[in-house]
């Protein structure tokens, strides 16, 4: 009996150390690594980036989008090049679709001096219409309000419930997510953008040369875009929709891609302009060659530098005209 009691005590001590140690591990690293709020590492990492931001009230410009927003526009270059932009946040994350961006736009109220939103997109973004649970958006808002490198008991317990996912992402962070030499790269610059350093053998050669599985465009994405554009206009926030360049070879050799992108351009332009926004298709304006692409639709850092400069010019020109018109009146 004594041996049995000793065994149980030792077992309980081991379990206590195991669970207690795991809880302390979560509490410590949840301050400096993303927690699984959305169970999407790119978006979870962006939430941590925003949580840790200083002077959130200074943000006047937000970039939204999928990886096309994250990789294809350099926020720091926009700040440098545009006279009208002073503090920019790239809110984009991998795989975001228009209905999800509509839901995330509810978090824009955390930026009281927001003046403009730039939606950077490509027709392939219109390949689905998934949404988040409303509770996920609410949880993200509360998390963002914690402040720089802070975690509370509620989010520690929540993360502890998803210990394996959190630990897996933590252990893979340096190797998989830190380098910006793959499409998984999440090393944000000071604005939250991720310029891709994908050149030579780092290019995603499969995606560079292979067309997407299909070119079906979802009406739900158009409808979400329309609601976002109208809502921002109603709030007095300028809305810019930027259709990003696509690898010219693909458009030339795959008629279904050219047709899908043409349809995407026509419909998004109509929606944005009807809602009082500004539309720009960068493909015919920049004529970027293969040297600027990391794959068929993602630009490398040289390409995203070019797009940022073009968008900066567009915004300065557009807003200077508005100011001039107001002065004339």
XYZ file of C-alpha atoms in Angstrom:
329
model
C 0.000 0.000 0.000
C 2.854 2.369 0.879
C 4.530 1.719 -2.443
C 1.227 2.362 -4.231
C 0.725 5.703 -2.440
C 4.293 6.707 -3.215
C 3.752 5.807 -6.873
C 0.560 7.877 -7.044
C 2.237 10.849 -5.384
C 5.137 10.681 -7.798
C 2.774 10.357 -10.736
C 0.744 13.366 -9.557
C 3.945 15.363 -9.126
C 5.091 14.476 -12.637
C 1.702 15.457 -14.071
C 1.698 18.687 -12.099
C 5.164 19.556 -13.373
C 4.176 18.618 -16.915
C 0.976 20.654 -17.026
C 2.389 23.483 -14.936
C 5.479 23.689 -17.109
C 3.348 23.698 -20.263
C 1.195 26.500 -18.885
C 4.264 28.590 -18.027
C 5.671 27.879 -21.493
C 2.495 29.224 -23.086
C 2.347 32.268 -20.814
C 5.955 33.177 -21.557
C 5.996 32.667 -25.336
C 2.481 33.980 -26.022
C 3.920 37.425 -25.297
C 6.351 37.217 -28.191
C 4.825 34.692 -30.640
C 1.432 34.546 -32.390
C -1.383 32.725 -30.620
C -3.973 30.757 -32.676
C -6.775 33.337 -32.732
C -7.867 32.418 -36.259
C -5.808 29.224 -36.595
C -4.108 30.830 -39.614
C -0.491 31.590 -38.815
C -0.204 34.539 -41.212
C -3.267 36.324 -39.824
C -2.402 35.369 -36.242
C 1.075 36.818 -36.739
C -0.454 40.014 -38.124
C -2.683 40.291 -35.044
C 0.405 40.046 -32.836
C 2.146 42.672 -34.969
C -0.788 45.054 -34.489
C -1.069 44.273 -30.770
C 2.563 45.307 -30.359
C 2.268 48.518 -32.389
C 3.030 51.815 -30.754
C 1.120 54.984 -31.632
C -1.782 53.175 -33.226
C -3.608 56.503 -33.342
C -1.015 57.778 -35.842
C -2.039 55.307 -38.572
C -3.626 57.180 -41.484
C -3.393 54.479 -44.175
C -4.148 50.757 -44.215
C -3.336 48.185 -46.904
C -5.670 45.178 -46.997
C -5.615 42.015 -49.052
C -4.390 38.464 -49.203
C -0.738 37.687 -49.881
C -1.227 40.057 -52.827
C -1.630 42.842 -50.290
C 1.076 41.507 -48.004
C 3.764 40.943 -50.657
C 2.918 43.124 -53.653
C 2.970 46.570 -52.014
C 5.793 47.810 -49.807
C 4.311 49.920 -47.058
C 7.585 51.635 -46.180
C 8.073 52.733 -49.778
C 4.530 54.121 -49.839
C 5.357 56.143 -46.720
C 8.566 57.414 -48.314
C 7.097 58.204 -51.724
C 3.631 59.589 -50.957
C 3.460 63.076 -49.502
C -0.042 62.393 -48.184
C 0.833 59.164 -46.313
C 2.562 59.541 -42.958
C 1.939 56.319 -41.022
C 0.875 53.139 -42.785
C -0.167 49.690 -41.609
C -0.280 46.670 -43.878
C -3.224 44.685 -42.469
C -2.990 41.914 -45.107
C -2.509 38.196 -44.476
C -2.114 35.091 -46.619
C -5.281 33.696 -48.175
C -7.744 36.367 -47.082
C -10.846 36.585 -49.255
C -13.106 39.598 -49.702
C -15.824 38.506 -47.209
C -13.130 37.958 -44.571
C -11.616 41.357 -45.274
C -15.073 42.848 -44.859
C -15.280 41.250 -41.402
C -11.778 42.374 -40.437
C -12.599 45.925 -41.515
C -14.652 46.153 -38.300
C -11.287 46.376 -36.526
C -10.425 49.571 -38.400
C -12.220 51.495 -35.655
C -9.092 50.876 -33.550
C -7.360 53.437 -35.780
C -9.176 56.725 -35.058
C -7.270 58.820 -37.618
C -7.606 56.470 -40.577
C -7.920 58.444 -43.811
C -7.535 55.878 -46.584
C -7.663 52.138 -47.287
C -5.781 50.474 -50.142
C -7.085 47.079 -51.282
C -4.334 45.258 -53.210
C -5.783 42.310 -55.119
C -5.499 39.881 -57.995
C -8.236 37.920 -59.762
C -7.116 34.682 -58.048
C -8.247 36.227 -54.735
C -11.805 35.797 -55.990
C -11.507 31.977 -55.887
C -13.510 31.487 -52.668
C -15.826 33.208 -50.227
C -15.026 31.927 -46.750
C -15.906 33.847 -43.601
C -14.842 33.960 -39.957
C -17.007 33.405 -36.932
C -18.122 36.708 -35.412
C -16.666 35.503 -32.098
C -13.219 35.309 -33.742
C -13.396 38.985 -34.732
C -14.494 39.934 -31.201
C -11.658 37.883 -29.684
C -9.152 39.542 -32.017
C -10.331 43.010 -30.990
C -9.883 42.245 -27.279
C -6.468 40.710 -27.961
C -5.316 43.766 -29.920
C -6.229 45.994 -26.982
C -3.931 44.107 -24.591
C -0.955 46.244 -25.562
C 2.636 45.606 -26.516
C 3.941 42.131 -25.615
C 1.156 41.563 -23.096
C -0.969 38.491 -22.480
C -3.637 37.913 -19.861
C -5.031 34.839 -18.130
C -7.929 34.481 -20.550
C -5.709 34.271 -23.643
C -3.141 32.144 -21.834
C -5.832 29.564 -21.039
C -7.188 29.813 -24.592
C -3.715 29.232 -26.065
C -3.087 26.393 -23.615
C -6.150 24.637 -25.050
C -4.421 24.797 -28.432
C -0.977 23.944 -27.077
C 0.080 21.609 -29.900
C -0.772 24.130 -32.622
C 0.946 26.957 -30.751
C 4.046 24.883 -30.031
C 4.271 23.639 -33.621
C 4.187 27.180 -35.029
C 6.659 28.360 -32.393
C 9.135 25.588 -33.180
C 8.813 26.172 -36.944
C 9.002 29.944 -36.753
C 12.697 30.540 -37.389
C 13.008 27.987 -40.179
C 9.656 28.215 -41.952
C 8.221 31.665 -41.285
C 11.189 33.933 -40.549
C 12.860 33.854 -44.020
C 11.164 35.928 -46.720
C 12.601 33.648 -49.387
C 9.398 31.569 -49.641
C 5.680 32.294 -49.973
C 5.350 31.457 -46.250
C 7.625 34.315 -45.142
C 6.244 36.419 -42.288
C 9.109 38.724 -41.381
C 7.146 41.965 -41.458
C 8.903 45.219 -42.125
C 8.024 48.206 -39.911
C 4.755 48.720 -41.818
C 3.658 45.063 -41.740
C 4.489 44.345 -45.386
C 6.581 41.364 -46.486
C 8.771 42.123 -49.529
C 9.718 38.744 -50.998
C 13.407 38.060 -51.544
C 12.675 35.300 -54.054
C 15.193 35.265 -56.878
C 16.950 32.533 -58.858
C 16.473 29.142 -57.214
C 14.244 30.758 -54.557
C 11.539 31.486 -57.131
C 8.429 29.327 -56.714
C 9.039 27.618 -60.050
C 5.938 25.424 -59.881
C 3.613 28.367 -59.348
C 5.699 30.473 -61.734
C 4.949 28.190 -64.677
C 1.691 26.446 -63.713
C -1.768 28.020 -64.154
C -4.285 27.921 -61.280
C -6.577 24.901 -61.059
C -9.582 26.892 -62.239
C -10.590 30.461 -63.029
C -14.002 30.519 -61.373
C -14.751 33.886 -59.779
C -17.157 34.065 -56.832
C -19.999 36.586 -56.825
C -19.818 36.716 -53.017
C -16.398 38.363 -53.335
C -17.774 41.097 -55.581
C -20.668 41.648 -53.175
C -18.303 41.921 -50.192
C -16.108 44.392 -52.091
C -19.154 46.509 -52.842
C -20.175 46.599 -49.179
C -16.654 47.497 -48.057
C -16.325 50.289 -50.627
C -19.703 51.767 -49.721
C -19.075 51.531 -45.965
C -15.715 53.296 -46.216
C -17.185 56.011 -48.421
C -19.953 56.572 -45.874
C -17.313 56.955 -43.146
C -15.391 59.503 -45.202
C -12.423 57.154 -45.703
C -10.850 57.177 -49.177
C -10.809 53.778 -50.872
C -8.240 52.715 -53.467
C -8.516 49.380 -55.249
C -5.267 48.248 -56.861
C -5.353 45.389 -59.374
C -1.831 44.013 -59.254
C 0.313 42.884 -62.225
C 0.185 39.291 -63.446
C 2.953 37.423 -65.215
C 2.515 38.353 -68.896
C 3.480 34.901 -70.180
C 0.509 33.332 -68.408
C -1.943 35.870 -69.789
C -0.590 35.349 -73.298
C -0.589 31.538 -73.299
C -3.701 30.761 -71.247
C -6.871 32.309 -72.661
C -8.949 31.323 -69.626
C -6.599 33.297 -67.354
C -6.744 36.356 -69.585
C -10.531 36.170 -69.712
C -10.886 35.715 -65.944
C -8.606 38.657 -65.205
C -10.396 40.828 -67.783
C -13.746 40.028 -66.165
C -12.273 40.729 -62.724
C -10.934 44.112 -63.854
C -14.192 45.191 -65.463
C -16.416 44.261 -62.516
C -14.166 45.508 -59.708
C -13.630 48.794 -61.534
C -17.378 49.271 -61.886
C -18.034 48.466 -58.219
C -15.267 50.678 -56.863
C -15.980 53.734 -59.007
C -19.737 53.485 -58.405
C -19.020 53.545 -54.659
C -16.864 56.664 -54.939
C -13.527 54.863 -54.770
C -10.455 54.990 -57.003
C -9.432 52.069 -59.223
C -6.030 51.340 -60.760
C -4.893 48.385 -62.864
C -1.110 48.279 -62.540
C -0.572 45.550 -65.146
C -0.839 47.737 -68.282
C 0.735 50.707 -66.506
C 3.957 49.039 -65.354
C 4.464 46.251 -67.915
C 6.607 44.302 -65.446
C 8.756 41.554 -66.931
C 9.616 38.169 -65.442
C 12.503 39.652 -63.457
C 9.976 41.252 -61.105
C 7.964 38.107 -60.298
C 8.449 35.497 -57.581
C 5.747 33.337 -59.220
C 2.846 33.951 -61.598
C 1.134 36.581 -59.372
C 3.454 37.465 -56.473
C 6.101 40.111 -56.996
C 9.605 40.010 -55.587
C 10.974 42.990 -53.665
C 12.011 44.754 -56.888
C 8.482 44.432 -58.233
C 6.721 45.500 -55.044
C 8.956 48.560 -54.924
C 7.699 49.564 -58.370
C 4.034 49.076 -57.473
C 4.413 51.060 -54.247
C 5.860 54.025 -56.126
C 3.031 53.895 -58.673
C 0.364 53.770 -55.967
C 2.029 56.632 -54.092
C 1.829 58.751 -57.245
C -1.839 57.839 -57.713
C -2.773 58.767 -54.142
C -0.896 62.082 -54.158
C -2.380 63.040 -57.516
C -5.919 62.054 -56.514
C -5.889 63.790 -53.152
C -4.214 66.936 -54.431
C -7.057 67.267 -56.946
C -9.595 66.889 -54.166
C -7.887 69.578 -52.087
C -7.690 71.883 -55.105
C -11.379 71.349 -55.832
C -12.304 72.129 -52.215
C -10.197 75.289 -52.299
C -11.838 76.426 -55.544
C -15.272 75.989 -54.012
